Amino acid sequence: PLVHDVDRNPLAPMRLPIVDKWRDMGTIIMGKIESGFLRVGDVMQIMPNKLKVKVDAIYRDEKEVQATRSGENLRLRVTGADETDIMPGFVLSSIKNPVSSVTQFEAQLMIVELLEHVSIFTVGYKSILHIHTVVEECEVTKLIASVDTKTKEHKKVKFVKTGDMCICRIKVDKAICIETFQELAALGRFTLRDEGKTIAIGKVIKLPKNHN
């Protein structure tokens, strides 16, 4: 994963997952640019609610700057949206090439350690999805296959256990902004947590065809 972090593409579509927002002489959003670059005056959109905003000021380490590139932690002053319209987990995104907004996706999962009293992972399993700045309850809707970690062979199964790898479909109630791991690692790697414990780590491998 470290290689992907270093290899941010400044010419890629702009993606900035929002960590926090507040009001201070306008609407302030905070986050880290994961791809692309930003300049003062740029018009972007906040996904998934498609709010068009203009970047009025960019702050990096307390200093005001005119432009910035991927990999940097920023505070932005924007117009066009109230801070009440914005939630952590939303993504500031290029208008021409917006971030994907979905309610389900396919993932490759490594089951790290299931809870003692829920020792199998199968359809209907509910947990908390942590992907970039998103934290949402999710549910497994389809267990597509288990994956042999040595041979990579796929096999149809009803459930998997701790130490297993699988391909599954996961759904959330509200639209979230993600990308496949191949497209943008920072928006495509995630953990599943249950009762505060990491039960699985995974990567997004496929999005629905009709996503935003």
PDB file of C-alpha atoms in Angstrom:
ATOM      1  CA  PRO A   1       0.000   0.000   0.000  1.00  0.00           C
ATOM      2  CA  LEU A   2       2.847   2.474   0.671  1.00  0.00           C
ATOM      3  CA  VAL A   3       3.817   2.404  -2.980  1.00  0.00           C
ATOM      4  CA  HIS A   4       0.317   3.555  -3.940  1.00  0.00           C
ATOM      5  CA  ASP A   5       0.516   6.481  -1.503  1.00  0.00           C
ATOM      6  CA  VAL A   6       3.759   7.739  -3.026  1.00  0.00           C
ATOM      7  CA  ASP A   7       2.451   7.307  -6.560  1.00  0.00           C
ATOM      8  CA  ARG A   8      -0.300   9.958  -6.438  1.00  0.00           C
ATOM      9  CA  ASN A   9      -1.103  11.245  -9.899  1.00  0.00           C
ATOM     10  CA  PRO A  10      -1.437  15.064 -10.029  1.00  0.00           C
ATOM     11  CA  LEU A  11      -3.189  14.821 -13.415  1.00  0.00           C
ATOM     12  CA  ALA A  12      -5.824  12.387 -12.142  1.00  0.00           C
ATOM     13  CA  PRO A  13      -9.330  13.636 -11.284  1.00  0.00           C
ATOM     14  CA  MET A  14      -9.391  15.613  -8.013  1.00  0.00           C
ATOM     15  CA  ARG A  15     -10.387  13.591  -4.934  1.00  0.00           C
ATOM     16  CA  LEU A  16     -10.372  14.977  -1.387  1.00  0.00           C
ATOM     17  CA  PRO A  17     -12.208  12.893   1.245  1.00  0.00           C
ATOM     18  CA  ILE A  18     -13.621  15.256   3.878  1.00  0.00           C
ATOM     19  CA  VAL A  19     -12.552  14.592   7.480  1.00  0.00           C
ATOM     20  CA  ASP A  20     -14.256  17.557   9.138  1.00  0.00           C
ATOM     21  CA  LYS A  21     -16.211  20.745   8.402  1.00  0.00           C
ATOM     22  CA  TRP A  22     -17.130  23.884  10.333  1.00  0.00           C
ATOM     23  CA  ARG A  23     -18.108  27.509   9.931  1.00  0.00           C
ATOM     24  CA  ASP A  24     -15.489  30.258  10.180  1.00  0.00           C
ATOM     25  CA  MET A  25     -16.181  33.317   7.975  1.00  0.00           C
ATOM     26  CA  GLY A  26     -17.705  30.869   5.513  1.00  0.00           C
ATOM     27  CA  THR A  27     -17.704  27.101   5.147  1.00  0.00           C
ATOM     28  CA  ILE A  28     -14.424  25.329   5.963  1.00  0.00           C
ATOM     29  CA  ILE A  29     -13.697  21.743   4.961  1.00  0.00           C
ATOM     30  CA  MET A  30     -10.669  19.717   5.963  1.00  0.00           C
ATOM     31  CA  GLY A  31      -9.098  16.685   4.319  1.00  0.00           C
ATOM     32  CA  LYS A  32      -6.237  15.239   2.341  1.00  0.00           C
ATOM     33  CA  ILE A  33      -6.016  15.356  -1.461  1.00  0.00           C
ATOM     34  CA  GLU A  34      -5.673  11.752  -2.620  1.00  0.00           C
ATOM     35  CA  SER A  35      -5.403  12.556  -6.331  1.00  0.00           C
ATOM     36  CA  GLY A  36      -5.309  15.554  -8.642  1.00  0.00           C
ATOM     37  CA  PHE A  37      -4.580  19.144  -7.624  1.00  0.00           C
ATOM     38  CA  LEU A  38      -6.466  22.273  -6.538  1.00  0.00           C
ATOM     39  CA  ARG A  39      -6.141  26.005  -7.160  1.00  0.00           C
ATOM     40  CA  VAL A  40      -7.924  28.954  -5.584  1.00  0.00           C
ATOM     41  CA  GLY A  41     -10.930  29.769  -7.777  1.00  0.00           C
ATOM     42  CA  ASP A  42     -11.539  26.162  -8.878  1.00  0.00           C
ATOM     43  CA  VAL A  43     -15.160  25.025  -8.983  1.00  0.00           C
ATOM     44  CA  MET A  44     -15.589  21.459  -7.701  1.00  0.00           C
ATOM     45  CA  GLN A  45     -18.446  19.354  -6.441  1.00  0.00           C
ATOM     46  CA  ILE A  46     -19.059  17.672  -3.137  1.00  0.00           C
ATOM     47  CA  MET A  47     -20.294  14.102  -3.600  1.00  0.00           C
ATOM     48  CA  PRO A  48     -22.567  12.227  -3.116  1.00  0.00           C
ATOM     49  CA  ASN A  49     -24.998  15.190  -2.899  1.00  0.00           C
ATOM     50  CA  LYS A  50     -23.587  16.942  -6.013  1.00  0.00           C
ATOM     51  CA  LEU A  51     -23.105  20.347  -4.386  1.00  0.00           C
ATOM     52  CA  LYS A  52     -21.134  22.723  -6.596  1.00  0.00           C
ATOM     53  CA  VAL A  53     -18.653  24.771  -4.587  1.00  0.00           C
ATOM     54  CA  LYS A  54     -15.989  27.329  -5.359  1.00  0.00           C
ATOM     55  CA  VAL A  55     -12.623  27.145  -3.589  1.00  0.00           C
ATOM     56  CA  ASP A  56     -12.056  30.640  -2.138  1.00  0.00           C
ATOM     57  CA  ALA A  57      -8.975  29.907  -0.046  1.00  0.00           C
ATOM     58  CA  ILE A  58      -6.555  27.032   0.589  1.00  0.00           C
ATOM     59  CA  TYR A  59      -4.624  26.661   3.860  1.00  0.00           C
ATOM     60  CA  ARG A  60      -1.711  24.277   4.316  1.00  0.00           C
ATOM     61  CA  ASP A  61      -0.005  24.173   7.744  1.00  0.00           C
ATOM     62  CA  GLU A  62      -1.705  27.469   8.731  1.00  0.00           C
ATOM     63  CA  LYS A  63      -0.294  29.194   5.606  1.00  0.00           C
ATOM     64  CA  GLU A  64      -2.579  30.410   2.855  1.00  0.00           C
ATOM     65  CA  VAL A  65      -1.513  29.044  -0.553  1.00  0.00           C
ATOM     66  CA  GLN A  66      -2.750  29.555  -4.128  1.00  0.00           C
ATOM     67  CA  ALA A  67      -2.424  25.964  -5.303  1.00  0.00           C
ATOM     68  CA  THR A  68      -1.797  22.523  -3.896  1.00  0.00           C
ATOM     69  CA  ARG A  69      -1.210  18.969  -5.061  1.00  0.00           C
ATOM     70  CA  SER A  70      -2.106  15.443  -4.036  1.00  0.00           C
ATOM     71  CA  GLY A  71      -0.783  14.086  -0.768  1.00  0.00           C
ATOM     72  CA  GLU A  72      -1.274  17.317   1.173  1.00  0.00           C
ATOM     73  CA  ASN A  73      -3.502  17.879   4.218  1.00  0.00           C
ATOM     74  CA  LEU A  74      -5.567  21.017   3.725  1.00  0.00           C
ATOM     75  CA  ARG A  75      -8.237  23.307   5.034  1.00  0.00           C
ATOM     76  CA  LEU A  76     -10.358  24.903   2.315  1.00  0.00           C
ATOM     77  CA  ARG A  77     -12.766  27.815   2.507  1.00  0.00           C
ATOM     78  CA  VAL A  78     -15.578  27.185   0.006  1.00  0.00           C
ATOM     79  CA  THR A  79     -18.729  28.996  -1.128  1.00  0.00           C
ATOM     80  CA  GLY A  80     -21.860  27.353  -2.495  1.00  0.00           C
ATOM     81  CA  ALA A  81     -22.533  24.990   0.403  1.00  0.00           C
ATOM     82  CA  ASP A  82     -23.395  25.380   4.049  1.00  0.00           C
ATOM     83  CA  GLU A  83     -21.423  23.289   6.530  1.00  0.00           C
ATOM     84  CA  THR A  84     -24.715  21.597   7.503  1.00  0.00           C
ATOM     85  CA  ASP A  85     -24.914  20.180   3.929  1.00  0.00           C
ATOM     86  CA  ILE A  86     -21.549  18.444   4.312  1.00  0.00           C
ATOM     87  CA  MET A  87     -20.686  15.315   6.279  1.00  0.00           C
ATOM     88  CA  PRO A  88     -17.347  13.625   7.038  1.00  0.00           C
ATOM     89  CA  GLY A  89     -16.984  10.893   4.401  1.00  0.00           C
ATOM     90  CA  PHE A  90     -18.210  13.124   1.572  1.00  0.00           C
ATOM     91  CA  VAL A  91     -15.624  13.723  -1.162  1.00  0.00           C
ATOM     92  CA  LEU A  92     -14.663  16.966  -2.893  1.00  0.00           C
ATOM     93  CA  SER A  93     -14.362  15.917  -6.502  1.00  0.00           C
ATOM     94  CA  SER A  94     -13.851  17.060 -10.102  1.00  0.00           C
ATOM     95  CA  ILE A  95     -17.113  17.988 -11.835  1.00  0.00           C
ATOM     96  CA  LYS A  96     -16.130  16.490 -15.206  1.00  0.00           C
ATOM     97  CA  ASN A  97     -15.006  13.222 -13.660  1.00  0.00           C
ATOM     98  CA  PRO A  98     -16.811  12.838 -10.322  1.00  0.00           C
ATOM     99  CA  VAL A  99     -15.985  10.216  -7.712  1.00  0.00           C
ATOM    100  CA  SER A 100     -18.153   7.073  -7.834  1.00  0.00           C
ATOM    101  CA  SER A 101     -21.173   7.152  -5.529  1.00  0.00           C
ATOM    102  CA  VAL A 102     -22.638   3.724  -4.714  1.00  0.00           C
ATOM    103  CA  THR A 103     -24.760   1.796  -2.227  1.00  0.00           C
ATOM    104  CA  GLN A 104     -23.099  -1.568  -2.970  1.00  0.00           C
ATOM    105  CA  PHE A 105     -19.812  -2.952  -4.256  1.00  0.00           C
ATOM    106  CA  GLU A 106     -17.825  -6.163  -4.671  1.00  0.00           C
ATOM    107  CA  ALA A 107     -14.771  -6.659  -2.495  1.00  0.00           C
ATOM    108  CA  GLN A 108     -11.909  -9.018  -1.848  1.00  0.00           C
ATOM    109  CA  LEU A 109     -11.762  -9.593   1.903  1.00  0.00           C
ATOM    110  CA  MET A 110      -9.239 -11.151   4.245  1.00  0.00           C
ATOM    111  CA  ILE A 111     -10.975 -12.298   7.419  1.00  0.00           C
ATOM    112  CA  VAL A 112      -8.560 -11.257  10.173  1.00  0.00           C
ATOM    113  CA  GLU A 113     -10.337 -12.373  13.328  1.00  0.00           C
ATOM    114  CA  LEU A 114     -14.040 -12.946  13.851  1.00  0.00           C
ATOM    115  CA  LEU A 115     -15.686 -12.470  17.234  1.00  0.00           C
ATOM    116  CA  GLU A 116     -15.868 -15.562  19.458  1.00  0.00           C
ATOM    117  CA  HIS A 117     -19.665 -15.606  19.495  1.00  0.00           C
ATOM    118  CA  VAL A 118     -19.968 -14.913  15.712  1.00  0.00           C
ATOM    119  CA  SER A 119     -17.377 -17.306  14.345  1.00  0.00           C
ATOM    120  CA  ILE A 120     -18.581 -17.543  10.726  1.00  0.00           C
ATOM    121  CA  PHE A 121     -18.819 -14.836   8.061  1.00  0.00           C
ATOM    122  CA  THR A 122     -21.728 -15.251   5.677  1.00  0.00           C
ATOM    123  CA  VAL A 123     -24.651 -13.500   3.934  1.00  0.00           C
ATOM    124  CA  GLY A 124     -26.446 -11.213   6.380  1.00  0.00           C
ATOM    125  CA  TYR A 125     -23.313 -10.420   8.425  1.00  0.00           C
ATOM    126  CA  LYS A 126     -23.488  -6.787   9.581  1.00  0.00           C
ATOM    127  CA  SER A 127     -20.490  -4.708  10.629  1.00  0.00           C
ATOM    128  CA  ILE A 128     -19.091  -1.182  10.433  1.00  0.00           C
ATOM    129  CA  LEU A 129     -17.326  -0.220   7.211  1.00  0.00           C
ATOM    130  CA  HIS A 130     -14.336   2.140   7.522  1.00  0.00           C
ATOM    131  CA  ILE A 131     -13.183   3.373   4.087  1.00  0.00           C
ATOM    132  CA  HIS A 132     -11.128   6.612   3.853  1.00  0.00           C
ATOM    133  CA  THR A 133     -13.200   9.056   5.997  1.00  0.00           C
ATOM    134  CA  VAL A 134     -16.465   7.051   5.685  1.00  0.00           C
ATOM    135  CA  VAL A 135     -17.845   5.141   8.680  1.00  0.00           C
ATOM    136  CA  GLU A 136     -21.106   3.348   7.834  1.00  0.00           C
ATOM    137  CA  GLU A 137     -22.988   0.223   8.869  1.00  0.00           C
ATOM    138  CA  CYS A 138     -22.872  -2.386   6.106  1.00  0.00           C
ATOM    139  CA  GLU A 139     -24.191  -5.845   5.333  1.00  0.00           C
ATOM    140  CA  VAL A 140     -22.890  -8.761   3.264  1.00  0.00           C
ATOM    141  CA  THR A 141     -25.538  -9.492   0.629  1.00  0.00           C
ATOM    142  CA  LYS A 142     -23.706 -12.152  -1.386  1.00  0.00           C
ATOM    143  CA  LEU A 143     -20.768 -14.447  -0.703  1.00  0.00           C
ATOM    144  CA  ILE A 144     -19.436 -14.951  -4.220  1.00  0.00           C
ATOM    145  CA  ALA A 145     -16.487 -17.273  -3.530  1.00  0.00           C
ATOM    146  CA  SER A 146     -13.719 -18.186  -1.152  1.00  0.00           C
ATOM    147  CA  VAL A 147     -10.223 -17.611  -2.530  1.00  0.00           C
ATOM    148  CA  ASP A 148      -7.363 -20.026  -1.882  1.00  0.00           C
ATOM    149  CA  THR A 149      -4.557 -17.738  -0.681  1.00  0.00           C
ATOM    150  CA  LYS A 150      -1.874 -19.944  -2.283  1.00  0.00           C
ATOM    151  CA  THR A 151      -3.409 -20.961  -5.625  1.00  0.00           C
ATOM    152  CA  LYS A 152      -5.902 -18.007  -5.921  1.00  0.00           C
ATOM    153  CA  GLU A 153      -8.482 -20.614  -6.909  1.00  0.00           C
ATOM    154  CA  HIS A 154     -12.128 -19.558  -6.350  1.00  0.00           C
ATOM    155  CA  LYS A 155     -14.618 -21.914  -4.749  1.00  0.00           C
ATOM    156  CA  LYS A 156     -18.339 -21.490  -4.043  1.00  0.00           C
ATOM    157  CA  VAL A 157     -19.012 -21.627  -0.289  1.00  0.00           C
ATOM    158  CA  LYS A 158     -21.818 -20.801   2.170  1.00  0.00           C
ATOM    159  CA  PHE A 159     -19.512 -19.195   4.743  1.00  0.00           C
ATOM    160  CA  VAL A 160     -15.865 -18.367   5.564  1.00  0.00           C
ATOM    161  CA  LYS A 161     -13.922 -18.271   8.834  1.00  0.00           C
ATOM    162  CA  THR A 162     -10.991 -16.451  10.414  1.00  0.00           C
ATOM    163  CA  GLY A 163      -7.915 -16.616   8.148  1.00  0.00           C
ATOM    164  CA  ASP A 164      -9.958 -17.111   4.973  1.00  0.00           C
ATOM    165  CA  MET A 165     -10.031 -14.867   1.928  1.00  0.00           C
ATOM    166  CA  CYS A 166     -13.247 -14.297   0.010  1.00  0.00           C
ATOM    167  CA  ILE A 167     -14.996 -12.259  -2.666  1.00  0.00           C
ATOM    168  CA  CYS A 168     -18.307 -10.813  -1.480  1.00  0.00           C
ATOM    169  CA  ARG A 169     -20.887  -8.126  -2.183  1.00  0.00           C
ATOM    170  CA  ILE A 170     -21.402  -5.468   0.482  1.00  0.00           C
ATOM    171  CA  LYS A 171     -24.237  -2.954   0.729  1.00  0.00           C
ATOM    172  CA  VAL A 172     -24.778   0.240   2.719  1.00  0.00           C
ATOM    173  CA  ASP A 173     -28.021   2.166   3.278  1.00  0.00           C
ATOM    174  CA  LYS A 174     -26.787   5.583   2.140  1.00  0.00           C
ATOM    175  CA  ALA A 175     -24.661   6.295  -0.940  1.00  0.00           C
ATOM    176  CA  ILE A 176     -20.918   6.438  -0.215  1.00  0.00           C
ATOM    177  CA  CYS A 177     -18.085   7.785  -2.374  1.00  0.00           C
ATOM    178  CA  ILE A 178     -15.483   5.145  -3.201  1.00  0.00           C
ATOM    179  CA  GLU A 179     -13.321   3.896  -6.079  1.00  0.00           C
ATOM    180  CA  THR A 180     -11.921   0.489  -6.910  1.00  0.00           C
ATOM    181  CA  PHE A 181      -8.549  -0.192  -5.289  1.00  0.00           C
ATOM    182  CA  GLN A 182      -7.001  -0.400  -8.762  1.00  0.00           C
ATOM    183  CA  GLU A 183      -8.373   3.045  -9.701  1.00  0.00           C
ATOM    184  CA  LEU A 184      -7.383   4.829  -6.463  1.00  0.00           C
ATOM    185  CA  ALA A 185      -6.030   2.783  -3.553  1.00  0.00           C
ATOM    186  CA  ALA A 186      -6.814   5.399  -0.872  1.00  0.00           C
ATOM    187  CA  LEU A 187     -10.531   5.288  -1.766  1.00  0.00           C
ATOM    188  CA  GLY A 188     -10.604   1.541  -2.363  1.00  0.00           C
ATOM    189  CA  ARG A 189      -9.081  -0.043   0.753  1.00  0.00           C
ATOM    190  CA  PHE A 190     -11.131  -0.593   3.874  1.00  0.00           C
ATOM    191  CA  THR A 191     -11.622  -2.415   7.147  1.00  0.00           C
ATOM    192  CA  LEU A 192     -14.715  -4.033   8.640  1.00  0.00           C
ATOM    193  CA  ARG A 193     -15.141  -3.644  12.386  1.00  0.00           C
ATOM    194  CA  ASP A 194     -17.517  -5.401  14.757  1.00  0.00           C
ATOM    195  CA  GLU A 195     -17.906  -4.389  18.397  1.00  0.00           C
ATOM    196  CA  GLY A 196     -14.857  -2.131  17.994  1.00  0.00           C
ATOM    197  CA  LYS A 197     -12.608  -4.894  16.684  1.00  0.00           C
ATOM    198  CA  THR A 198     -11.195  -5.188  13.126  1.00  0.00           C
ATOM    199  CA  ILE A 199     -12.615  -8.425  11.748  1.00  0.00           C
ATOM    200  CA  ALA A 200     -11.570  -8.040   8.087  1.00  0.00           C
ATOM    201  CA  ILE A 201      -9.449  -5.952   5.737  1.00  0.00           C
ATOM    202  CA  GLY A 202     -10.400  -5.597   2.128  1.00  0.00           C
ATOM    203  CA  LYS A 203     -10.229  -3.832  -1.181  1.00  0.00           C
ATOM    204  CA  VAL A 204     -12.987  -2.721  -3.540  1.00  0.00           C
ATOM    205  CA  ILE A 205     -12.674  -4.692  -6.775  1.00  0.00           C
ATOM    206  CA  LYS A 206     -15.888  -3.863  -8.660  1.00  0.00           C
ATOM    207  CA  LEU A 207     -18.540  -1.129  -8.628  1.00  0.00           C
ATOM    208  CA  PRO A 208     -22.077  -1.399 -10.056  1.00  0.00           C
ATOM    209  CA  LYS A 209     -22.326  -0.410 -13.740  1.00  0.00           C
ATOM    210  CA  ASN A 210     -24.938   2.288 -13.119  1.00  0.00           C
ATOM    211  CA  HIS A 211     -23.138   4.245 -10.385  1.00  0.00           C
ATOM    212  CA  ASN A 212     -22.812   8.054 -10.496  1.00  0.00           C
TER     213      ASN A 212
END
